[in-house]
Short mmCIF file of C-alpha atoms in Angstrom, two decimals:
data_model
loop_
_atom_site.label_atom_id
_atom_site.label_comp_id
_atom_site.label_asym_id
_atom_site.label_seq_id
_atom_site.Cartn_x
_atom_site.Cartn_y
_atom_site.Cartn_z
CA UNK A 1 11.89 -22.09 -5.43
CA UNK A 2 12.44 -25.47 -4.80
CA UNK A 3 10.02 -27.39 -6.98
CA UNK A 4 9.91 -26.91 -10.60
CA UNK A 5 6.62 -25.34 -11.74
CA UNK A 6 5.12 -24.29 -15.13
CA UNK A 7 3.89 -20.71 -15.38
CA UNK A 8 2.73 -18.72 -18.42
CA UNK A 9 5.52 -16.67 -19.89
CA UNK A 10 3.78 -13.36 -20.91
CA UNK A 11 4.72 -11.17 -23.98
CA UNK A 12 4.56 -7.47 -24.37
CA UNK A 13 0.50 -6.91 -24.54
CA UNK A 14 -0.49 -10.52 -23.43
CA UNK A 15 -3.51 -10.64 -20.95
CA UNK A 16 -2.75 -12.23 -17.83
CA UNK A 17 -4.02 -15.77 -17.28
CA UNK A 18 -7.13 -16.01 -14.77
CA UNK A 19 -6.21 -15.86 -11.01
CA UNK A 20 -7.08 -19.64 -10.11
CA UNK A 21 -3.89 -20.42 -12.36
CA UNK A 22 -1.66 -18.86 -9.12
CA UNK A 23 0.62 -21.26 -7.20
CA UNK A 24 -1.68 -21.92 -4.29
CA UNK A 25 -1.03 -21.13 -0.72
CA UNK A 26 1.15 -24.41 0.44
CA UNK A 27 3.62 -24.17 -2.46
CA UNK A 28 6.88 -22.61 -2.69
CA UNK A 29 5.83 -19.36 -4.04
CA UNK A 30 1.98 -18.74 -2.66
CA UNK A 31 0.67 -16.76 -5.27
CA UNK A 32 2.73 -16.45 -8.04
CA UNK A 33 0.79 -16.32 -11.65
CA UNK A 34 3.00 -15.40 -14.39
CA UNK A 35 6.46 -14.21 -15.66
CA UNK A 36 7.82 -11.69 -17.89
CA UNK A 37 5.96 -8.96 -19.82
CA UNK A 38 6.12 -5.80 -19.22
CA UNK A 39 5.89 -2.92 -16.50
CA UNK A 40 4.66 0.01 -18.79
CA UNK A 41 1.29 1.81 -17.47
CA UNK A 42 -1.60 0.26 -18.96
CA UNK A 43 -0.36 -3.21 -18.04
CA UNK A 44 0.44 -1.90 -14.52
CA UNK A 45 -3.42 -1.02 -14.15
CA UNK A 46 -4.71 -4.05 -16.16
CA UNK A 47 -2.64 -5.71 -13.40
CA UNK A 48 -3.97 -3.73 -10.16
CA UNK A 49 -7.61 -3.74 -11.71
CA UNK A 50 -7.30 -7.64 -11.21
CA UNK A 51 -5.45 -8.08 -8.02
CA UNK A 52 -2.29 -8.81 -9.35
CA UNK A 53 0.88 -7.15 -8.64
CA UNK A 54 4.80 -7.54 -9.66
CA UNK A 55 7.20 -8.46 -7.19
CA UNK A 56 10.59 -9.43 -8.04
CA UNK A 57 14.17 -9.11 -7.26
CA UNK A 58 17.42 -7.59 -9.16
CA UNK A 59 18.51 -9.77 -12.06
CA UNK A 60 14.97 -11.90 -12.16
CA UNK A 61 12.47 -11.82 -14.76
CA UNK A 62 9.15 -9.89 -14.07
CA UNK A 63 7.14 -12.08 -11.63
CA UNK A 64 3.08 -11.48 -11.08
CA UNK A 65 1.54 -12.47 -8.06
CA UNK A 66 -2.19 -12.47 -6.59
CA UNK A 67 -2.38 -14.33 -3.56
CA UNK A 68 -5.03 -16.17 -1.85
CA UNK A 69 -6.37 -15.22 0.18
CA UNK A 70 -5.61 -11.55 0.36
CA UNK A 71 -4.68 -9.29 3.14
CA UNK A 72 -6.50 -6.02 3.30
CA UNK A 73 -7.27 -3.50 5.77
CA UNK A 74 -10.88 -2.03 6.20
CA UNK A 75 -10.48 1.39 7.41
CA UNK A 76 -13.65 1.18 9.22
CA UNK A 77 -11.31 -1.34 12.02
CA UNK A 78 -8.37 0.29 11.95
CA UNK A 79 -6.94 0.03 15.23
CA UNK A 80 -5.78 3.42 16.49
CA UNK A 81 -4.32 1.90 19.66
CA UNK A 82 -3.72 4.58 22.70
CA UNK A 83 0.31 5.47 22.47
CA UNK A 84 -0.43 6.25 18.46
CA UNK A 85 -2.92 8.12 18.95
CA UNK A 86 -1.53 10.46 21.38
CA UNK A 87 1.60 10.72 18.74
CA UNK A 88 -0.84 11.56 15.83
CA UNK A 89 -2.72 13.97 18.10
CA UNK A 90 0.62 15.48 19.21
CA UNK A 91 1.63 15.33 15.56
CA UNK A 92 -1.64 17.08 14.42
CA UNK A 93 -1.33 19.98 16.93
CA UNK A 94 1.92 21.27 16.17
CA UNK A 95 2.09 23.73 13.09
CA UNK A 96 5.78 22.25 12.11
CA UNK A 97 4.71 19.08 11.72
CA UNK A 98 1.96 18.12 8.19
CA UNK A 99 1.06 15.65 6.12
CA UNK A 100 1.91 15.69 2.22
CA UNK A 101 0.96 14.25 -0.68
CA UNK A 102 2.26 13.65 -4.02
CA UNK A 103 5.21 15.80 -3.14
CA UNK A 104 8.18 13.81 -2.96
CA UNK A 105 6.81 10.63 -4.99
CA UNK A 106 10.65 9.80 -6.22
CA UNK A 107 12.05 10.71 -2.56
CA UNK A 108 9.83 7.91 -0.80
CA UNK A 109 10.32 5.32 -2.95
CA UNK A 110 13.88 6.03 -3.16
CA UNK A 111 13.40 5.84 0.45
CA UNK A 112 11.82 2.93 1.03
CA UNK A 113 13.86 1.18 -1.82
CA UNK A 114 16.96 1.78 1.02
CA UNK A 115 14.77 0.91 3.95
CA UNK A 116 16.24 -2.10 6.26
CA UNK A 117 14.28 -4.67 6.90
CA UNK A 118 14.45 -7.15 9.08
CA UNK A 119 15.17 -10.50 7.41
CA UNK A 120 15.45 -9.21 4.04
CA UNK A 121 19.39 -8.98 2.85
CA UNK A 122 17.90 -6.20 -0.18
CA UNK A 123 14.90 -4.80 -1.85
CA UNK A 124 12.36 -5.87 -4.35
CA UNK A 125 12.27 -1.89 -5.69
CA UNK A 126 15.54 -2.00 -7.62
CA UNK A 127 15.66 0.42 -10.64
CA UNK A 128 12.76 -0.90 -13.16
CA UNK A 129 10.02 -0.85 -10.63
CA UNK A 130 11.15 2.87 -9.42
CA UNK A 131 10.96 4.21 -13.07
CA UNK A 132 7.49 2.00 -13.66
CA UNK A 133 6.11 3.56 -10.13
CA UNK A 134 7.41 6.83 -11.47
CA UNK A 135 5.56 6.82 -14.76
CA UNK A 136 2.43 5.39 -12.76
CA UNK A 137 2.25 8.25 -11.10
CA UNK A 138 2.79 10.73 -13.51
CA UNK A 139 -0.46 9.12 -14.83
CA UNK A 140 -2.35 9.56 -11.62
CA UNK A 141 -2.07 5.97 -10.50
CA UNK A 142 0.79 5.64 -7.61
CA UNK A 143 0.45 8.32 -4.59
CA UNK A 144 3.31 9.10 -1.65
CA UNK A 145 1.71 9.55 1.43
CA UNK A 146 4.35 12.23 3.37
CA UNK A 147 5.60 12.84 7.30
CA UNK A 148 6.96 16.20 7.23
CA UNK A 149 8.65 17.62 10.02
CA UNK A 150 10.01 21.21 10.00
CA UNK A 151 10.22 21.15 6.90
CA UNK A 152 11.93 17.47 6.45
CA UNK A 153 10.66 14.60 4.49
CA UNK A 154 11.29 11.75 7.79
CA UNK A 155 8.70 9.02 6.60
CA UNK A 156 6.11 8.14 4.36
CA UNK A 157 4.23 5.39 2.41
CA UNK A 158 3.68 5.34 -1.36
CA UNK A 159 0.64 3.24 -2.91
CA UNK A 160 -1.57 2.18 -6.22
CA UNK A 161 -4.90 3.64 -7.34
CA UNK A 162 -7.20 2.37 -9.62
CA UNK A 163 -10.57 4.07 -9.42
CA UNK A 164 -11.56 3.79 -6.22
CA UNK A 165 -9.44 0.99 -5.27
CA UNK A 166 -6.49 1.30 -3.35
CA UNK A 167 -3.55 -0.65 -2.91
CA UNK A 168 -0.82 -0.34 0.08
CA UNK A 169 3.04 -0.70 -1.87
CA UNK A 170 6.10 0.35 0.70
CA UNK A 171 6.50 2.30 4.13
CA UNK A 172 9.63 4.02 5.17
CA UNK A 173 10.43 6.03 8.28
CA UNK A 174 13.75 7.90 9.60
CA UNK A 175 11.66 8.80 12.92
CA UNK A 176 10.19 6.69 15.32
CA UNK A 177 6.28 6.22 14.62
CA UNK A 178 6.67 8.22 11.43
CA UNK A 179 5.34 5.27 8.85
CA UNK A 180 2.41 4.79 11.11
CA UNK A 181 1.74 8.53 10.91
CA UNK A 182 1.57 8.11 7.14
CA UNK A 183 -0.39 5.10 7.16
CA UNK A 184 -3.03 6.83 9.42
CA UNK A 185 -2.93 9.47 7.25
CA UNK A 186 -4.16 7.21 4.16
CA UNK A 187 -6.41 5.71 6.50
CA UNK A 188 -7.80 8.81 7.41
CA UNK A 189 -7.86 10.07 4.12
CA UNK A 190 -10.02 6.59 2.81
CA UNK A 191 -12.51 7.14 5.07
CA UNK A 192 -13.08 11.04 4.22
CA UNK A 193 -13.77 9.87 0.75
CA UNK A 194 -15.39 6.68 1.77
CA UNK A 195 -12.93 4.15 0.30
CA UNK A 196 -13.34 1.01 2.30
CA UNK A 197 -10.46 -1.36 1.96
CA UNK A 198 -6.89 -0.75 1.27
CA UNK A 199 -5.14 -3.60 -0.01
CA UNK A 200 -2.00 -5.01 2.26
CA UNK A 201 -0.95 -7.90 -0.64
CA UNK A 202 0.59 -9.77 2.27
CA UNK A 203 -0.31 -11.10 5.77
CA UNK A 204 1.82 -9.77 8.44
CA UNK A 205 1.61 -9.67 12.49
CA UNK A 206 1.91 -5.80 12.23
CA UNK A 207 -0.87 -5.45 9.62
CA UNK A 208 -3.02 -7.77 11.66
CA UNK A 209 -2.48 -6.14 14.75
CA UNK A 210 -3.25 -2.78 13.23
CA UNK A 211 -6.71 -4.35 11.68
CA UNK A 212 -6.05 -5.72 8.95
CA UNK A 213 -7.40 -9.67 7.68
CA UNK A 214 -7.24 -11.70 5.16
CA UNK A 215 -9.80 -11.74 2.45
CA UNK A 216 -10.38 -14.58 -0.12
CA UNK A 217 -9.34 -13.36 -3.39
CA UNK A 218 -12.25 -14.58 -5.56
CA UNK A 219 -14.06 -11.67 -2.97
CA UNK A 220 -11.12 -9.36 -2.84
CA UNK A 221 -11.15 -9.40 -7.10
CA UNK A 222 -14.99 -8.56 -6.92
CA UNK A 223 -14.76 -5.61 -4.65
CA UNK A 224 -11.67 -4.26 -6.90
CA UNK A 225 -13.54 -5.07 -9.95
CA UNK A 226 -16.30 -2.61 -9.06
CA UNK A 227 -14.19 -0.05 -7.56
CA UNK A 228 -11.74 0.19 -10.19
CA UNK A 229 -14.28 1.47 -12.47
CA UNK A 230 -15.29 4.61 -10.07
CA UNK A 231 -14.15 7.86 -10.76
CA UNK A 232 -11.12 8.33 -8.47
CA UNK A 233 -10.54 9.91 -5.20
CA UNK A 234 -9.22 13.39 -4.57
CA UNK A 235 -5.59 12.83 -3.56
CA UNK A 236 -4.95 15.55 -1.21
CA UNK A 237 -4.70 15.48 2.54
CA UNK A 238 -7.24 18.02 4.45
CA UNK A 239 -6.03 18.42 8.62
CA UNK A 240 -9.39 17.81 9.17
CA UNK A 241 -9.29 14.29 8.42
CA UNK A 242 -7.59 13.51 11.03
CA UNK A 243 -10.91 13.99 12.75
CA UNK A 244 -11.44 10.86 10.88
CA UNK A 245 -9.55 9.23 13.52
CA UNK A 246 -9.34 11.18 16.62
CA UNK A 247 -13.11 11.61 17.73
CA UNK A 248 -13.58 13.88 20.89
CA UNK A 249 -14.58 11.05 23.19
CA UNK A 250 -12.38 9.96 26.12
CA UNK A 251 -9.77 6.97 25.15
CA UNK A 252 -10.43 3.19 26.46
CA UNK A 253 -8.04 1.81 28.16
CA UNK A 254 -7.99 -0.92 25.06
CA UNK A 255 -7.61 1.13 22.41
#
């Protein structure tokens, strides 16, 4: 960063400082709220349960971030646009291909911990954050959303529940349109169990072109707030979701 800025240094069991407290969204780091702490479970859901996230790199201290505003997708506009849909369709009609989940948690975000992106020289998922995300889910609160293929793990997504409120982490893919295969498969899923939102942390062109928006996060905390203390969603992919997202009616030529 290049302006010096004062943040609260957190301790073992400290609260986190209220949201307005973030760098705002013209600074060098939009979004940042704390440093340090800890990335054991129950501070991992105190975190989700109030927007905020960790995000840091190899050899940094823990950073916390809630940005405003917030991008999130409502499944409800999901854009399913013609050329995926024929893959997913394909996809959902032949018996070697399926959808997982919760089967190969450590092998997707190994995966996407190797993923290359472009414009990022390495990964924010070094070694802590794997074992934190591994221990979240062994307590029911991180998910891998699977592409299988004969019998192959070739893409996937994994995410953060709390409640009912679910938050979008990483996306890897060996295959082409194998991510977006997983992330229609969450979306899919969301709307069989009417979850409305999943949480995207940051704005991207892909996001947005797939339907996703930005949120202001005083209205993005007050949605998770009341979700968060639902009883959870069943995390287990039916085929018939999909007809979540492939009604029988002819495509547009838009969509």
């Amino acid at each position: 960063m290049s302006e010096r800025v004062a943040l609260p240094l957190l301790r073992p069991g400290d609260p986190f400082p209220p949201l307005a407290g973030a760098l705002p969204l013209h600074s060098a780091a939009p979004g940042l709220l704390a440093v340090g702490g800890v990335l054991d479970v129950p501070t991992l859901v105190a975190a989700y349960s109030s927007t905020i996230f960790p995000w840091f790199s190899e050899g940094e201290p823990i950073l916390w971030w809630s940005p405003d505003p917030r991008m999130v997708l409502p499944v409800a506009h999901y854009r399913l646009h013609r050329s995926l849909r024929k893959v997913i369709q394909r996809f959902r009609d032949d018996p070697a291909c399926e959808v997982r989940v919760d089967t190969a948690f450590a092998d997707v975000i190994a995966a996407c911990a190797g993923a290359n992106r472009p414009g990022q020289s390495g990964t924010w998922i070094g070694p802590d954050m794997r074992a934190a995300y591994a221990r979240l889910h062994e307590a029911g609160h991180a998910h891998s959303v699977e592409t299988w293929v004969r019998g192959e793990l070739v893409a996937g997504l994994y995410c953060v529940s709390v409640g009912r409120a679910v938050f979008g982490e990483s996306m890897f893919t060996r295959v082409a349109d194998g991510s977006k295969i997983a992330l229609s498969a969450l979306v899919a899923l969301c709307r069989a169990q009417g979850v409305a939102l999943i949480d995207c942390q940051q704005n991207t062109r892909h996001l947005a072109f797939m339907g996703a928006g930005e949120m202001p996060r005083a209205e993005f905390a007050a949605h998770v707030a009341w979700l968060a203390a639902e009883p959870p969603i069943d995390w287990h992919f039916q085929p018939v979701y999909w007809n979540e997202l492939l009604p029988s009616s002819p495509l547009n030529d838009d969509q």
